[in-house]
C-alpha positions as a printed Julia matrix, in Angstrom:
313×3 Matrix{Float64}:
   0.03    0.17    0.08
   1.08    3.69   -0.22
   0.6     5.75    2.91
  -0.28    9.49    3.36
   2.93   10.57    2.84
   3.04    8.62   -0.42
   5.67    6.2     0.54
   4.95    3.01   -1.15
   4.8    -0.4     0.91
   5.45   -3.83   -1.25
   3.18   -6.21   -0.86
   3.53  -10.07   -2.14
   5.91  -10.81   -5.23
   4.6   -12.64   -7.9
   7.46  -14.88   -8.89
   6.69  -18.53   -8.73
   9.27  -20.31   -6.6
   9.97  -23.99   -6.95
  11.83  -25.39   -4.21
  10.96  -29.01   -5.39
  11.63  -28.11   -9.04
   9.12  -27.85  -12.02
   7.4   -30.99  -10.56
   5.96  -28.58   -7.91
   4.11  -26.34  -10.46
   1.13  -28.89  -10.76
   0.56  -28.49   -7.03
   1.26  -24.95   -7.23
  -1.8   -24.65   -9.58
  -4.11  -26.72   -7.63
  -3.39  -25.32   -4.41
  -3.2   -21.56   -5.62
  -4.81  -19.14   -2.86
  -4.24  -15.98   -4.86
  -6.67  -17.26   -7.66
  -8.55  -20.26   -6.93
  -9.87  -21.76  -10.06
  -7.91  -19.48  -12.23
 -11.33  -18.15  -13.87
  -9.58  -14.82  -14.96
  -7.21  -16.37  -17.23
  -7.83  -16.98  -20.92
  -5.36  -19.33  -22.35
  -3.94  -17.7   -25.49
  -5.31  -20.03  -28.18
  -8.81  -19.37  -26.69
  -8.43  -15.78  -26.89
 -10.4   -13.33  -29.12
 -12.29  -10.2   -29.52
 -15.38  -11.74  -27.47
 -13.11  -11.78  -24.65
 -13.11   -7.87  -24.39
 -15.77   -5.38  -23.66
 -18.58   -5.19  -25.99
 -17.22   -1.89  -27.49
 -14.18   -3.79  -28.91
 -16.13   -6.98  -30.25
 -15.81   -5.98  -34.16
 -12.55   -4.89  -34.03
  -9.7    -7.39  -35.02
  -7.31   -4.26  -34.63
  -7.49   -4.81  -31.03
  -7.27   -8.74  -31.01
  -4.24   -8.63  -33.35
  -2.45   -6.01  -30.86
  -2.82   -8.12  -28.05
  -1.77  -11.17  -29.94
   1.23   -9.5   -31.23
   2.0    -8.44  -27.58
   1.68  -11.99  -26.68
   4.3   -13.15  -29.47
   6.87  -11.2   -27.82
   5.83  -12.18  -24.17
   8.44  -14.77  -22.97
   8.71  -17.15  -19.77
  11.94  -16.41  -17.43
  13.43  -19.1   -15.78
  15.91  -18.39  -13.3
  18.21  -20.98  -11.31
  20.14  -19.03   -8.98
  19.87  -16.37   -6.39
  22.21  -13.65   -6.1
  24.46  -13.18   -2.91
  23.97   -9.39   -3.47
  20.23   -9.36   -2.92
  19.37   -7.06    0.11
  17.59   -8.0     3.43
  15.05   -5.53    2.87
  13.42   -3.15    0.64
  15.44    0.19    0.85
  14.32    2.48    3.88
  11.68   -0.16    5.32
  11.91   -3.43    7.35
  10.01   -5.24    4.73
  11.9    -8.45    3.5
  13.23   -8.14    0.24
  12.21  -11.51   -2.1
  14.46  -14.44   -1.89
  16.83  -13.05    0.6
  16.83  -16.2     2.29
  17.51  -18.04   -0.82
  20.89  -16.25   -1.66
  23.46  -18.87   -3.26
  21.15  -21.45   -3.89
  19.87  -22.75   -7.06
  16.07  -22.82   -6.51
  14.32  -22.36   -9.56
  12.19  -19.12   -9.85
   9.73  -18.28  -12.9
   8.61  -15.33  -14.03
   7.46  -13.48  -17.34
   8.98  -11.03  -19.47
   8.83   -9.26  -23.02
  11.18   -8.92  -25.74
  11.77   -5.17  -25.66
  14.42   -4.18  -28.02
  16.35   -6.38  -30.79
  19.74   -5.23  -32.53
  21.59   -6.86  -35.06
  25.28   -6.79  -35.37
  26.82   -7.05  -39.02
  29.71   -4.71  -38.78
  31.21   -5.18  -35.33
  34.41   -5.93  -34.16
  32.97   -8.58  -31.47
  31.93  -12.03  -32.81
  28.53  -13.67  -31.21
  29.1   -14.52  -27.72
  26.23  -17.31  -27.89
  26.89  -20.8   -26.31
  27.55  -22.44  -29.89
  29.73  -19.66  -30.75
  31.74  -19.83  -27.46
  32.9   -23.22  -28.55
  33.52  -22.79  -32.31
  36.75  -22.25  -33.78
  34.67  -19.79  -36.28
  32.16  -17.84  -34.15
  29.78  -15.91  -36.04
  30.31  -12.31  -37.13
  26.9   -11.67  -37.99
  24.55  -11.87  -34.58
  21.96  -10.21  -32.74
  21.24   -9.22  -29.06
  17.78   -9.53  -27.75
  16.67   -7.39  -24.54
  13.76   -8.65  -22.49
  11.98   -6.42  -19.79
  11.22   -8.12  -16.46
  11.05   -7.27  -12.81
  14.33   -7.03  -10.74
  12.85   -9.22   -8.02
  12.78  -12.12  -10.55
  16.3   -11.39  -11.77
  18.42   -9.16   -9.49
  22.0    -9.21  -11.04
  24.53  -10.27  -13.64
  24.89  -13.41  -11.5
  21.37  -14.39  -11.67
  20.89  -13.57  -15.52
  23.75  -15.79  -16.59
  21.8   -18.44  -15.2
  18.51  -17.61  -16.61
  16.76  -18.78  -19.61
  14.31  -17.1   -21.71
  11.75  -19.46  -23.27
   9.93  -18.06  -26.53
   6.81  -19.39  -27.98
   5.33  -21.36  -24.92
   1.88  -20.54  -26.15
   0.42  -24.05  -25.21
   2.05  -27.5   -24.04
   2.22  -28.42  -27.9
   3.88  -25.45  -29.35
   7.51  -25.4   -30.33
   9.71  -23.27  -28.13
  13.29  -21.85  -28.46
  15.27  -21.07  -25.55
  17.88  -18.66  -24.96
  20.26  -18.62  -22.12
  21.35  -15.6   -20.4
  24.1   -13.2   -21.03
  23.67  -10.38  -18.6
  21.88   -7.45  -17.45
  21.75   -3.71  -18.46
  22.89   -1.63  -15.26
  22.48   -1.67  -11.61
  19.65   -3.5    -9.86
  16.73   -1.09   -9.7
  14.78   -2.12   -6.77
  12.18    0.79   -6.4
  11.2     0.84  -10.09
  11.42   -3.15  -10.11
  12.49   -3.42  -13.76
  15.25   -5.27  -15.02
  16.7    -5.44  -18.78
  18.12   -8.97  -19.56
  20.48   -9.54  -22.53
  20.45  -12.54  -24.83
  22.81  -13.34  -27.47
  22.26  -15.33  -30.5
  23.21  -16.07  -34.24
  20.13  -17.53  -35.22
  19.37  -14.46  -37.72
  16.15  -16.05  -38.73
  14.84  -15.31  -34.94
  16.52  -12.11  -34.57
  14.97  -10.76  -37.73
  11.4   -12.29  -37.03
  11.52  -10.66  -33.22
  12.73   -7.49  -34.83
   9.62   -7.36  -36.88
   7.14   -8.37  -33.95
   8.45   -5.65  -31.74
   8.05   -2.89  -34.46
   4.49   -4.55  -35.69
   3.49   -4.01  -31.84
   4.46   -0.53  -31.7
   2.79    0.23  -34.95
  -0.26   -1.28  -33.62
  -0.3     0.42  -30.16
  -0.25    3.69  -32.23
  -3.26    2.93  -34.43
  -5.09    1.52  -31.24
  -4.39    4.66  -29.23
  -5.45    6.97  -31.84
  -8.69    5.12  -32.36
  -9.7     4.49  -28.7
  -7.86    7.13  -26.69
 -11.36    8.82  -26.01
 -12.73    5.53  -24.59
 -10.06    5.14  -22.01
 -11.62    7.1   -19.34
 -14.64    4.82  -19.53
 -13.48    1.33  -19.9
  -9.84    1.81  -18.39
  -9.09   -1.68  -20.4
  -5.93   -3.32  -18.8
  -4.54   -6.35  -20.37
  -1.67   -8.74  -18.96
  -0.26  -11.53  -20.84
   1.91  -13.8   -18.53
   3.07  -17.19  -17.88
   1.05  -17.88  -14.24
   2.41  -20.86  -12.47
   4.86  -21.67  -15.44
   1.86  -22.44  -17.31
   1.42  -21.6   -21.1
   0.73  -18.1   -22.07
  -2.54  -16.91  -20.88
  -4.53  -13.6   -21.29
  -6.34  -11.6   -18.44
  -8.44   -8.66  -19.03
  -9.31   -6.23  -16.36
  -9.27   -2.2   -15.27
  -6.93    0.51  -14.17
  -8.17    1.44  -10.8
  -5.84    4.21   -9.79
  -2.17    5.63  -10.1
   0.61    7.21   -7.92
   3.53    9.53   -8.79
   6.65    9.54   -7.05
   9.13   12.69   -8.0
   6.13   13.96  -10.05
   6.87   11.56  -12.89
   7.68    7.96  -11.55
   4.29    6.13  -11.94
   2.95    2.98  -10.5
  -0.45    1.44  -11.46
  -2.86   -0.67   -9.76
  -5.51   -2.84  -11.56
  -8.24   -5.74  -11.28
  -6.38   -7.68  -14.18
  -5.56  -11.32  -12.84
  -2.42  -12.21  -12.02
  -0.85  -15.16  -10.02
   2.63  -16.42   -8.96
   4.52  -16.66  -12.37
   3.24  -13.29  -13.4
   5.86  -11.24  -12.17
   7.58   -9.12  -14.98
   4.53   -9.61  -17.32
   3.85   -6.79  -19.59
   0.83   -4.55  -18.52
  -0.79   -2.84  -21.58
  -3.72   -0.27  -20.88
  -5.73    0.25  -24.27
  -5.85    3.79  -25.7
  -4.13    5.3   -22.63
  -1.45    7.48  -24.59
  -0.01    8.9   -21.24
   1.32    5.4   -20.54
   3.82    3.69  -22.86
   2.97    0.12  -22.21
   6.47   -0.55  -20.48
   5.52   -1.39  -17.0
   6.06   -4.99  -15.72
   3.73   -6.22  -13.54
   5.25   -6.38   -9.87
   2.99   -7.78   -7.21
  -0.08   -7.34   -4.93
  -0.79   -5.52   -1.93
  -4.0    -4.4     0.11
  -4.86   -2.17   -2.84
  -4.79   -4.88   -5.44
  -2.28   -5.86   -8.07
   0.05   -3.35   -9.37
   3.12   -2.64  -11.88
   6.58   -1.45  -11.49
   7.21    2.04  -11.72
   8.11    3.85  -14.95
   8.53    7.58  -16.0
   5.12    7.98  -17.53
């Protein structure tokens, strides 16, 4: 919650902790106390315009935007907990996630979104992916894929190097592509709770496809915002694509309830959109809200509801 002075008090984080490995996940789904029955989640394959408020039922533009967002949403699997995690959130006595797991190899699951893709064709550096590191002729043409997630899911470089990004996990039969982490951009940002993961690959077909999807998503956002900006104050439609409990992609639809700013520009949002452990780091999309840039990762829940990390919008 946030007190009268505007100080934010963290609630429960929503990374999925698997102390017994992935075998725990079925038990976590069945025994979930956050959202028993998971009625608010829609499997990606079942999502269509009828899952949205009636205003959008005949508009493929909105459905296409959300499905494009889903295409660049990824599962994040971490198998190490940094020794550098703090005991408490800064300036509080609230325990910081996973402090007691420092140095362990407990599996932690979250969600993220491909944010930027870079292709290097004239670089002095060769590809640093696992395949190229053991090759006598590493590729001179390669790509870097940046994924946005929450800091409490992946804290620093020591965790990032043991973090796997799973693309394409749309259902239990869909083919997936796994990328192993290389590092993070910048220092851990605990207060804003967002983290940039860096992945490298010489799979140029994947690089080009993800780059195309990222640009497609941005173009669609502009079209949707132009068309529906005037309705945001009415609908406050808020959509999240995530991997709750490590499951295949699920879409959840709800409404923005309120927001608060820190320093006059750092903004955090609260919403009714369903989330569960495993949803941490998932992209939060508010349809038509031009003040907001779709960049906030889901962070957790407290007495005020589900909330995002902070961003400067």
